Amino acid sequence: MTPQSELRLLPWSGPDGKPCYLSTDDSGGYMSRLADNIEAVQLGMAADLVEQVSAVLGDRDAGPEDLHRMLTELTGALRDVLRVATSRGHLLTAKE
């Protein structure tokens, strides 16, 4: 079992939006690989969203609804990216 300081923050939330953590010594195990894959998808989606937002911002005909939708999507993507950064930062610290 992994010490408390080395728990991995997973890229999804549990009930009521509470964070989920993984305690394992096997970084190649099923749950670790699943978390890695989901993080990769989240980061890829965030990168795609940045391109979409740039296009909307460059469109002078974009209305308030378009901007609101983009901000809503950006907020979700930023939340995911921050979770990935936090998780990976903790993993780097734990390895030192």
PDB file of N, CA and C in Angstrom:
ATOM      1  N   MET A   1       0.850  -1.183   0.000  1.00  0.00           N
ATOM      2  CA  MET A   1       0.000   0.000   0.000  1.00  0.00           C
ATOM      3  C   MET A   1       0.889   1.236   0.000  1.00  0.00           C
ATOM      4  N   THR A   2       0.477   2.246  -0.695  1.00  0.00           N
ATOM      5  CA  THR A   2       1.239   3.478  -0.844  1.00  0.00           C
ATOM      6  C   THR A   2       1.037   4.376   0.370  1.00  0.00           C
ATOM      7  N   PRO A   3       2.092   5.039   0.853  1.00  0.00           N
ATOM      8  CA  PRO A   3       1.924   5.983   1.964  1.00  0.00           C
ATOM      9  C   PRO A   3       0.952   7.101   1.601  1.00  0.00           C
ATOM     10  N   GLN A   4       0.314   7.701   2.602  1.00  0.00           N
ATOM     11  CA  GLN A   4      -0.688   8.753   2.411  1.00  0.00           C
ATOM     12  C   GLN A   4      -0.181   9.874   1.513  1.00  0.00           C
ATOM     13  N   SER A   5       1.076  10.262   1.654  1.00  0.00           N
ATOM     14  CA  SER A   5       1.610  11.378   0.877  1.00  0.00           C
ATOM     15  C   SER A   5       1.771  11.039  -0.602  1.00  0.00           C
ATOM     16  N   GLU A   6       1.655   9.739  -0.958  1.00  0.00           N
ATOM     17  CA  GLU A   6       1.853   9.323  -2.331  1.00  0.00           C
ATOM     18  C   GLU A   6       0.569   8.869  -3.007  1.00  0.00           C
ATOM     19  N   LEU A   7      -0.575   9.238  -2.463  1.00  0.00           N
ATOM     20  CA  LEU A   7      -1.825   8.907  -3.120  1.00  0.00           C
ATOM     21  C   LEU A   7      -1.923   9.659  -4.430  1.00  0.00           C
ATOM     22  N   ARG A   8      -2.450   9.019  -5.438  1.00  0.00           N
ATOM     23  CA  ARG A   8      -2.601   9.660  -6.747  1.00  0.00           C
ATOM     24  C   ARG A   8      -4.010  10.231  -6.864  1.00  0.00           C
ATOM     25  N   LEU A   9      -4.083  11.520  -7.170  1.00  0.00           N
ATOM     26  CA  LEU A   9      -5.361  12.153  -7.443  1.00  0.00           C
ATOM     27  C   LEU A   9      -5.818  11.681  -8.819  1.00  0.00           C
ATOM     28  N   LEU A  10      -6.990  11.077  -8.870  1.00  0.00           N
ATOM     29  CA  LEU A  10      -7.502  10.546 -10.129  1.00  0.00           C
ATOM     30  C   LEU A  10      -8.219  11.631 -10.933  1.00  0.00           C
ATOM     31  N   PRO A  11      -8.305  11.445 -12.245  1.00  0.00           N
ATOM     32  CA  PRO A  11      -8.872  12.497 -13.096  1.00  0.00           C
ATOM     33  C   PRO A  11     -10.401  12.503 -13.151  1.00  0.00           C
ATOM     34  N   TRP A  12     -11.038  11.965 -12.162  1.00  0.00           N
ATOM     35  CA  TRP A  12     -12.495  12.012 -12.069  1.00  0.00           C
ATOM     36  C   TRP A  12     -12.881  12.247 -10.625  1.00  0.00           C
ATOM     37  N   SER A  13     -14.100  12.682 -10.451  1.00  0.00           N
ATOM     38  CA  SER A  13     -14.610  12.965  -9.105  1.00  0.00           C
ATOM     39  C   SER A  13     -15.518  11.837  -8.650  1.00  0.00           C
ATOM     40  N   GLY A  14     -15.651  11.725  -7.354  1.00  0.00           N
ATOM     41  CA  GLY A  14     -16.548  10.744  -6.778  1.00  0.00           C
ATOM     42  C   GLY A  14     -17.905  11.370  -6.499  1.00  0.00           C
ATOM     43  N   PRO A  15     -18.670  10.713  -5.673  1.00  0.00           N
ATOM     44  CA  PRO A  15     -19.980  11.254  -5.309  1.00  0.00           C
ATOM     45  C   PRO A  15     -19.850  12.667  -4.730  1.00  0.00           C
ATOM     46  N   ASP A  16     -20.795  13.493  -5.060  1.00  0.00           N
ATOM     47  CA  ASP A  16     -20.833  14.873  -4.569  1.00  0.00           C
ATOM     48  C   ASP A  16     -19.632  15.697  -5.013  1.00  0.00           C
ATOM     49  N   GLY A  17     -18.945  15.267  -6.090  1.00  0.00           N
ATOM     50  CA  GLY A  17     -17.822  16.035  -6.619  1.00  0.00           C
ATOM     51  C   GLY A  17     -16.547  15.929  -5.805  1.00  0.00           C
ATOM     52  N   LYS A  18     -16.519  14.995  -4.859  1.00  0.00           N
ATOM     53  CA  LYS A  18     -15.322  14.845  -4.023  1.00  0.00           C
ATOM     54  C   LYS A  18     -14.204  14.164  -4.808  1.00  0.00           C
ATOM     55  N   PRO A  19     -12.946  14.533  -4.524  1.00  0.00           N
ATOM     56  CA  PRO A  19     -11.825  13.934  -5.255  1.00  0.00           C
ATOM     57  C   PRO A  19     -11.693  12.444  -4.962  1.00  0.00           C
ATOM     58  N   CYS A  20     -11.187  11.713  -5.947  1.00  0.00           N
ATOM     59  CA  CYS A  20     -10.896  10.286  -5.805  1.00  0.00           C
ATOM     60  C   CYS A  20      -9.382  10.106  -5.835  1.00  0.00           C
ATOM     61  N   TYR A  21      -8.902   9.178  -5.045  1.00  0.00           N
ATOM     62  CA  TYR A  21      -7.469   8.915  -4.966  1.00  0.00           C
ATOM     63  C   TYR A  21      -7.207   7.435  -5.180  1.00  0.00           C
ATOM     64  N   LEU A  22      -6.022   7.130  -5.678  1.00  0.00           N
ATOM     65  CA  LEU A  22      -5.587   5.762  -5.885  1.00  0.00           C
ATOM     66  C   LEU A  22      -4.370   5.502  -5.015  1.00  0.00           C
ATOM     67  N   SER A  23      -4.418   4.399  -4.292  1.00  0.00           N
ATOM     68  CA  SER A  23      -3.287   3.978  -3.476  1.00  0.00           C
ATOM     69  C   SER A  23      -2.777   2.661  -4.040  1.00  0.00           C
ATOM     70  N   THR A  24      -1.616   2.719  -4.697  1.00  0.00           N
ATOM     71  CA  THR A  24      -1.043   1.518  -5.281  1.00  0.00           C
ATOM     72  C   THR A  24       0.457   1.702  -5.455  1.00  0.00           C
ATOM     73  N   ASP A  25       1.150   0.596  -5.441  1.00  0.00           N
ATOM     74  CA  ASP A  25       2.584   0.606  -5.736  1.00  0.00           C
ATOM     75  C   ASP A  25       2.841   0.242  -7.196  1.00  0.00           C
ATOM     76  N   ASP A  26       1.768  -0.073  -7.938  1.00  0.00           N
ATOM     77  CA  ASP A  26       1.880  -0.538  -9.312  1.00  0.00           C
ATOM     78  C   ASP A  26       1.458   0.562 -10.282  1.00  0.00           C
ATOM     79  N   SER A  27       2.436   1.334 -10.772  1.00  0.00           N
ATOM     80  CA  SER A  27       2.116   2.423 -11.697  1.00  0.00           C
ATOM     81  C   SER A  27       1.681   1.897 -13.058  1.00  0.00           C
ATOM     82  N   GLY A  28       1.843   0.618 -13.308  1.00  0.00           N
ATOM     83  CA  GLY A  28       1.412   0.012 -14.565  1.00  0.00           C
ATOM     84  C   GLY A  28       0.140  -0.792 -14.420  1.00  0.00           C
ATOM     85  N   GLY A  29      -0.495  -0.701 -13.249  1.00  0.00           N
ATOM     86  CA  GLY A  29      -1.721  -1.454 -13.009  1.00  0.00           C
ATOM     87  C   GLY A  29      -2.894  -0.889 -13.791  1.00  0.00           C
ATOM     88  N   TYR A  30      -3.998  -1.635 -13.785  1.00  0.00           N
ATOM     89  CA  TYR A  30      -5.177  -1.258 -14.557  1.00  0.00           C
ATOM     90  C   TYR A  30      -5.670   0.143 -14.217  1.00  0.00           C
ATOM     91  N   MET A  31      -5.852   0.462 -12.950  1.00  0.00           N
ATOM     92  CA  MET A  31      -6.386   1.768 -12.559  1.00  0.00           C
ATOM     93  C   MET A  31      -5.413   2.889 -12.898  1.00  0.00           C
ATOM     94  N   SER A  32      -4.130   2.653 -12.749  1.00  0.00           N
ATOM     95  CA  SER A  32      -3.134   3.669 -13.114  1.00  0.00           C
ATOM     96  C   SER A  32      -3.151   3.935 -14.611  1.00  0.00           C
ATOM     97  N   ARG A  33      -3.226   2.869 -15.402  1.00  0.00           N
ATOM     98  CA  ARG A  33      -3.282   3.031 -16.863  1.00  0.00           C
ATOM     99  C   ARG A  33      -4.577   3.719 -17.285  1.00  0.00           C
ATOM    100  N   LEU A  34      -5.686   3.360 -16.640  1.00  0.00           N
ATOM    101  CA  LEU A  34      -6.966   4.006 -16.939  1.00  0.00           C
ATOM    102  C   LEU A  34      -6.879   5.502 -16.650  1.00  0.00           C
ATOM    103  N   ALA A  35      -6.321   5.860 -15.497  1.00  0.00           N
ATOM    104  CA  ALA A  35      -6.166   7.275 -15.140  1.00  0.00           C
ATOM    105  C   ALA A  35      -5.258   7.985 -16.142  1.00  0.00           C
ATOM    106  N   ASP A  36      -4.158   7.353 -16.542  1.00  0.00           N
ATOM    107  CA  ASP A  36      -3.253   7.944 -17.539  1.00  0.00           C
ATOM    108  C   ASP A  36      -3.989   8.206 -18.852  1.00  0.00           C
ATOM    109  N   ASN A  37      -4.776   7.237 -19.294  1.00  0.00           N
ATOM    110  CA  ASN A  37      -5.512   7.381 -20.554  1.00  0.00           C
ATOM    111  C   ASN A  37      -6.555   8.495 -20.465  1.00  0.00           C
ATOM    112  N   ILE A  38      -7.272   8.566 -19.369  1.00  0.00           N
ATOM    113  CA  ILE A  38      -8.282   9.611 -19.208  1.00  0.00           C
ATOM    114  C   ILE A  38      -7.620  10.980 -19.149  1.00  0.00           C
ATOM    115  N   GLU A  39      -6.492  11.082 -18.452  1.00  0.00           N
ATOM    116  CA  GLU A  39      -5.766  12.359 -18.421  1.00  0.00           C
ATOM    117  C   GLU A  39      -5.340  12.775 -19.827  1.00  0.00           C
ATOM    118  N   ALA A  40      -4.854  11.825 -20.617  1.00  0.00           N
ATOM    119  CA  ALA A  40      -4.426  12.137 -21.984  1.00  0.00           C
ATOM    120  C   ALA A  40      -5.608  12.640 -22.818  1.00  0.00           C
ATOM    121  N   VAL A  41      -6.760  12.013 -22.651  1.00  0.00           N
ATOM    122  CA  VAL A  41      -7.955  12.457 -23.376  1.00  0.00           C
ATOM    123  C   VAL A  41      -8.354  13.859 -22.926  1.00  0.00           C
ATOM    124  N   GLN A  42      -8.334  14.099 -21.619  1.00  0.00           N
ATOM    125  CA  GLN A  42      -8.702  15.420 -21.095  1.00  0.00           C
ATOM    126  C   GLN A  42      -7.777  16.503 -21.628  1.00  0.00           C
ATOM    127  N   LEU A  43      -6.478  16.236 -21.652  1.00  0.00           N
ATOM    128  CA  LEU A  43      -5.527  17.224 -22.159  1.00  0.00           C
ATOM    129  C   LEU A  43      -5.714  17.452 -23.658  1.00  0.00           C
ATOM    130  N   GLY A  44      -5.978  16.393 -24.402  1.00  0.00           N
ATOM    131  CA  GLY A  44      -6.233  16.535 -25.835  1.00  0.00           C
ATOM    132  C   GLY A  44      -7.491  17.337 -26.108  1.00  0.00           C
ATOM    133  N   MET A  45      -8.536  17.085 -25.337  1.00  0.00           N
ATOM    134  CA  MET A  45      -9.777  17.837 -25.504  1.00  0.00           C
ATOM    135  C   MET A  45      -9.568  19.316 -25.169  1.00  0.00           C
ATOM    136  N   ALA A  46      -8.770  19.597 -24.156  1.00  0.00           N
ATOM    137  CA  ALA A  46      -8.483  20.989 -23.793  1.00  0.00           C
ATOM    138  C   ALA A  46      -7.726  21.685 -24.926  1.00  0.00           C
ATOM    139  N   ALA A  47      -6.774  20.994 -25.520  1.00  0.00           N
ATOM    140  CA  ALA A  47      -6.019  21.581 -26.641  1.00  0.00           C
ATOM    141  C   ALA A  47      -6.947  21.872 -27.817  1.00  0.00           C
ATOM    142  N   ASP A  48      -7.840  20.948 -28.129  1.00  0.00           N
ATOM    143  CA  ASP A  48      -8.809  21.175 -29.210  1.00  0.00           C
ATOM    144  C   ASP A  48      -9.714  22.355 -28.890  1.00  0.00           C
ATOM    145  N   LEU A  49     -10.118  22.461 -27.645  1.00  0.00           N
ATOM    146  CA  LEU A  49     -11.010  23.538 -27.238  1.00  0.00           C
ATOM    147  C   LEU A  49     -10.343  24.904 -27.379  1.00  0.00           C
ATOM    148  N   VAL A  50      -9.059  24.976 -27.087  1.00  0.00           N
ATOM    149  CA  VAL A  50      -8.327  26.237 -27.246  1.00  0.00           C
ATOM    150  C   VAL A  50      -8.410  26.703 -28.697  1.00  0.00           C
ATOM    151  N   GLU A  51      -8.276  25.778 -29.640  1.00  0.00           N
ATOM    152  CA  GLU A  51      -8.386  26.139 -31.053  1.00  0.00           C
ATOM    153  C   GLU A  51      -9.797  26.617 -31.392  1.00  0.00           C
ATOM    154  N   GLN A  52     -10.803  25.946 -30.866  1.00  0.00           N
ATOM    155  CA  GLN A  52     -12.192  26.345 -31.121  1.00  0.00           C
ATOM    156  C   GLN A  52     -12.474  27.736 -30.559  1.00  0.00           C
ATOM    157  N   VAL A  53     -11.985  27.988 -29.356  1.00  0.00           N
ATOM    158  CA  VAL A  53     -12.204  29.284 -28.720  1.00  0.00           C
ATOM    159  C   VAL A  53     -11.523  30.384 -29.533  1.00  0.00           C
ATOM    160  N   SER A  54     -10.335  30.113 -30.003  1.00  0.00           N
ATOM    161  CA  SER A  54      -9.634  31.102 -30.833  1.00  0.00           C
ATOM    162  C   SER A  54     -10.449  31.446 -32.068  1.00  0.00           C
ATOM    163  N   ALA A  55     -11.056  30.436 -32.666  1.00  0.00           N
ATOM    164  CA  ALA A  55     -11.885  30.672 -33.853  1.00  0.00           C
ATOM    165  C   ALA A  55     -13.110  31.518 -33.506  1.00  0.00           C
ATOM    166  N   VAL A  56     -13.750  31.209 -32.395  1.00  0.00           N
ATOM    167  CA  VAL A  56     -14.938  31.971 -31.986  1.00  0.00           C
ATOM    168  C   VAL A  56     -14.553  33.410 -31.661  1.00  0.00           C
ATOM    169  N   LEU A  57     -13.446  33.600 -30.978  1.00  0.00           N
ATOM    170  CA  LEU A  57     -13.011  34.956 -30.637  1.00  0.00           C
ATOM    171  C   LEU A  57     -12.656  35.760 -31.885  1.00  0.00           C
ATOM    172  N   GLY A  58     -12.204  35.078 -32.925  1.00  0.00           N
ATOM    173  CA  GLY A  58     -11.864  35.762 -34.159  1.00  0.00           C
ATOM    174  C   GLY A  58     -13.066  36.033 -35.050  1.00  0.00           C
ATOM    175  N   ASP A  59     -14.216  35.474 -34.679  1.00  0.00           N
ATOM    176  CA  ASP A  59     -15.442  35.641 -35.467  1.00  0.00           C
ATOM    177  C   ASP A  59     -16.241  36.818 -34.925  1.00  0.00           C
ATOM    178  N   ARG A  60     -16.258  37.892 -35.656  1.00  0.00           N
ATOM    179  CA  ARG A  60     -16.970  39.096 -35.202  1.00  0.00           C
ATOM    180  C   ARG A  60     -18.480  38.898 -35.146  1.00  0.00           C
ATOM    181  N   ASP A  61     -18.973  37.854 -35.791  1.00  0.00           N
ATOM    182  CA  ASP A  61     -20.406  37.568 -35.769  1.00  0.00           C
ATOM    183  C   ASP A  61     -20.807  36.669 -34.601  1.00  0.00           C
ATOM    184  N   ALA A  62     -19.835  36.212 -33.809  1.00  0.00           N
ATOM    185  CA  ALA A  62     -20.153  35.359 -32.658  1.00  0.00           C
ATOM    186  C   ALA A  62     -20.978  36.158 -31.650  1.00  0.00           C
ATOM    187  N   GLY A  63     -22.063  35.548 -31.219  1.00  0.00           N
ATOM    188  CA  GLY A  63     -22.957  36.234 -30.289  1.00  0.00           C
ATOM    189  C   GLY A  63     -22.666  35.863 -28.845  1.00  0.00           C
ATOM    190  N   PRO A  64     -23.404  36.465 -27.939  1.00  0.00           N
ATOM    191  CA  PRO A  64     -23.221  36.186 -26.510  1.00  0.00           C
ATOM    192  C   PRO A  64     -23.419  34.712 -26.162  1.00  0.00           C
ATOM    193  N   GLU A  65     -24.334  34.036 -26.867  1.00  0.00           N
ATOM    194  CA  GLU A  65     -24.561  32.610 -26.592  1.00  0.00           C
ATOM    195  C   GLU A  65     -23.320  31.785 -26.930  1.00  0.00           C
ATOM    196  N   ASP A  66     -22.687  32.130 -28.047  1.00  0.00           N
ATOM    197  CA  ASP A  66     -21.463  31.436 -28.447  1.00  0.00           C
ATOM    198  C   ASP A  66     -20.361  31.630 -27.409  1.00  0.00           C
ATOM    199  N   LEU A  67     -20.202  32.870 -26.978  1.00  0.00           N
ATOM    200  CA  LEU A  67     -19.163  33.169 -25.984  1.00  0.00           C
ATOM    201  C   LEU A  67     -19.468  32.499 -24.652  1.00  0.00           C
ATOM    202  N   HIS A  68     -20.730  32.479 -24.256  1.00  0.00           N
ATOM    203  CA  HIS A  68     -21.114  31.829 -22.997  1.00  0.00           C
ATOM    204  C   HIS A  68     -20.819  30.329 -23.059  1.00  0.00           C
ATOM    205  N   ARG A  69     -21.166  29.701 -24.182  1.00  0.00           N
ATOM    206  CA  ARG A  69     -20.897  28.266 -24.343  1.00  0.00           C
ATOM    207  C   ARG A  69     -19.404  27.987 -24.281  1.00  0.00           C
ATOM    208  N   MET A  70     -18.614  28.817 -24.960  1.00  0.00           N
ATOM    209  CA  MET A  70     -17.167  28.631 -24.951  1.00  0.00           C
ATOM    210  C   MET A  70     -16.586  28.792 -23.543  1.00  0.00           C
ATOM    211  N   LEU A  71     -17.058  29.800 -22.813  1.00  0.00           N
ATOM    212  CA  LEU A  71     -16.574  29.996 -21.443  1.00  0.00           C
ATOM    213  C   LEU A  71     -16.954  28.825 -20.547  1.00  0.00           C
ATOM    214  N   THR A  72     -18.140  28.301 -20.739  1.00  0.00           N
ATOM    215  CA  THR A  72     -18.574  27.146 -19.949  1.00  0.00           C
ATOM    216  C   THR A  72     -17.686  25.941 -20.242  1.00  0.00           C
ATOM    217  N   GLU A  73     -17.433  25.693 -21.517  1.00  0.00           N
ATOM    218  CA  GLU A  73     -16.576  24.567 -21.895  1.00  0.00           C
ATOM    219  C   GLU A  73     -15.142  24.775 -21.435  1.00  0.00           C
ATOM    220  N   LEU A  74     -14.642  26.008 -21.548  1.00  0.00           N
ATOM    221  CA  LEU A  74     -13.283  26.314 -21.083  1.00  0.00           C
ATOM    222  C   LEU A  74     -13.137  26.105 -19.582  1.00  0.00           C
ATOM    223  N   THR A  75     -14.161  26.478 -18.835  1.00  0.00           N
ATOM    224  CA  THR A  75     -14.119  26.293 -17.380  1.00  0.00           C
ATOM    225  C   THR A  75     -13.979  24.817 -17.035  1.00  0.00           C
ATOM    226  N   GLY A  76     -14.751  23.962 -17.691  1.00  0.00           N
ATOM    227  CA  GLY A  76     -14.646  22.525 -17.451  1.00  0.00           C
ATOM    228  C   GLY A  76     -13.290  21.977 -17.842  1.00  0.00           C
ATOM    229  N   ALA A  77     -12.789  22.412 -18.998  1.00  0.00           N
ATOM    230  CA  ALA A  77     -11.485  21.940 -19.456  1.00  0.00           C
ATOM    231  C   ALA A  77     -10.366  22.406 -18.532  1.00  0.00           C
ATOM    232  N   LEU A  78     -10.455  23.659 -18.087  1.00  0.00           N
ATOM    233  CA  LEU A  78      -9.441  24.177 -17.168  1.00  0.00           C
ATOM    234  C   LEU A  78      -9.463  23.410 -15.850  1.00  0.00           C
ATOM    235  N   ARG A  79     -10.638  23.071 -15.377  1.00  0.00           N
ATOM    236  CA  ARG A  79     -10.764  22.283 -14.149  1.00  0.00           C
ATOM    237  C   ARG A  79     -10.073  20.928 -14.324  1.00  0.00           C
ATOM    238  N   ASP A  80     -10.292  20.277 -15.478  1.00  0.00           N
ATOM    239  CA  ASP A  80      -9.647  18.988 -15.749  1.00  0.00           C
ATOM    240  C   ASP A  80      -8.132  19.126 -15.828  1.00  0.00           C
ATOM    241  N   VAL A  81      -7.653  20.157 -16.533  1.00  0.00           N
ATOM    242  CA  VAL A  81      -6.208  20.354 -16.690  1.00  0.00           C
ATOM    243  C   VAL A  81      -5.549  20.641 -15.341  1.00  0.00           C
ATOM    244  N   LEU A  82      -6.201  21.428 -14.503  1.00  0.00           N
ATOM    245  CA  LEU A  82      -5.654  21.703 -13.169  1.00  0.00           C
ATOM    246  C   LEU A  82      -5.571  20.423 -12.341  1.00  0.00           C
ATOM    247  N   ARG A  83      -6.578  19.562 -12.458  1.00  0.00           N
ATOM    248  CA  ARG A  83      -6.559  18.290 -11.725  1.00  0.00           C
ATOM    249  C   ARG A  83      -5.394  17.422 -12.207  1.00  0.00           C
ATOM    250  N   VAL A  84      -5.185  17.379 -13.534  1.00  0.00           N
ATOM    251  CA  VAL A  84      -4.078  16.595 -14.086  1.00  0.00           C
ATOM    252  C   VAL A  84      -2.744  17.169 -13.602  1.00  0.00           C
ATOM    253  N   ALA A  85      -2.605  18.489 -13.644  1.00  0.00           N
ATOM    254  CA  ALA A  85      -1.353  19.119 -13.202  1.00  0.00           C
ATOM    255  C   ALA A  85      -1.097  18.856 -11.728  1.00  0.00           C
ATOM    256  N   THR A  86      -2.132  18.943 -10.919  1.00  0.00           N
ATOM    257  CA  THR A  86      -1.993  18.674  -9.483  1.00  0.00           C
ATOM    258  C   THR A  86      -1.572  17.230  -9.261  1.00  0.00           C
ATOM    259  N   SER A  87      -2.242  16.320  -9.936  1.00  0.00           N
ATOM    260  CA  SER A  87      -1.936  14.901  -9.784  1.00  0.00           C
ATOM    261  C   SER A  87      -0.501  14.596 -10.193  1.00  0.00           C
ATOM    262  N   ARG A  88      -0.104  15.094 -11.357  1.00  0.00           N
ATOM    263  CA  ARG A  88       1.246  14.813 -11.848  1.00  0.00           C
ATOM    264  C   ARG A  88       2.306  15.500 -11.004  1.00  0.00           C
ATOM    265  N   GLY A  89       1.983  16.671 -10.486  1.00  0.00           N
ATOM    266  CA  GLY A  89       2.914  17.354  -9.590  1.00  0.00           C
ATOM    267  C   GLY A  89       3.151  16.552  -8.324  1.00  0.00           C
ATOM    268  N   HIS A  90       2.080  15.985  -7.782  1.00  0.00           N
ATOM    269  CA  HIS A  90       2.219  15.144  -6.588  1.00  0.00           C
ATOM    270  C   HIS A  90       3.014  13.884  -6.900  1.00  0.00           C
ATOM    271  N   LEU A  91       2.798  13.320  -8.080  1.00  0.00           N
ATOM    272  CA  LEU A  91       3.550  12.121  -8.463  1.00  0.00           C
ATOM    273  C   LEU A  91       5.040  12.428  -8.582  1.00  0.00           C
ATOM    274  N   LEU A  92       5.393  13.595  -9.151  1.00  0.00           N
ATOM    275  CA  LEU A  92       6.803  13.972  -9.272  1.00  0.00           C
ATOM    276  C   LEU A  92       7.436  14.179  -7.910  1.00  0.00           C
ATOM    277  N   THR A  93       6.700  14.831  -7.016  1.00  0.00           N
ATOM    278  CA  THR A  93       7.198  15.073  -5.660  1.00  0.00           C
ATOM    279  C   THR A  93       7.419  13.762  -4.918  1.00  0.00           C
ATOM    280  N   ALA A  94       6.500  12.814  -5.099  1.00  0.00           N
ATOM    281  CA  ALA A  94       6.590  11.531  -4.408  1.00  0.00           C
ATOM    282  C   ALA A  94       7.784  10.717  -4.865  1.00  0.00           C
ATOM    283  N   LYS A  95       8.234  10.915  -6.114  1.00  0.00           N
ATOM    284  CA  LYS A  95       9.357  10.143  -6.662  1.00  0.00           C
ATOM    285  C   LYS A  95      10.702  10.689  -6.207  1.00  0.00           C
ATOM    286  N   GLU A  96      10.724  11.918  -5.724  1.00  0.00           N
ATOM    287  CA  GLU A  96      12.016  12.515  -5.344  1.00  0.00           C
ATOM    288  C   GLU A  96      12.513  11.992  -4.024  1.00  0.00           C
TER     289      GLU A  96
END
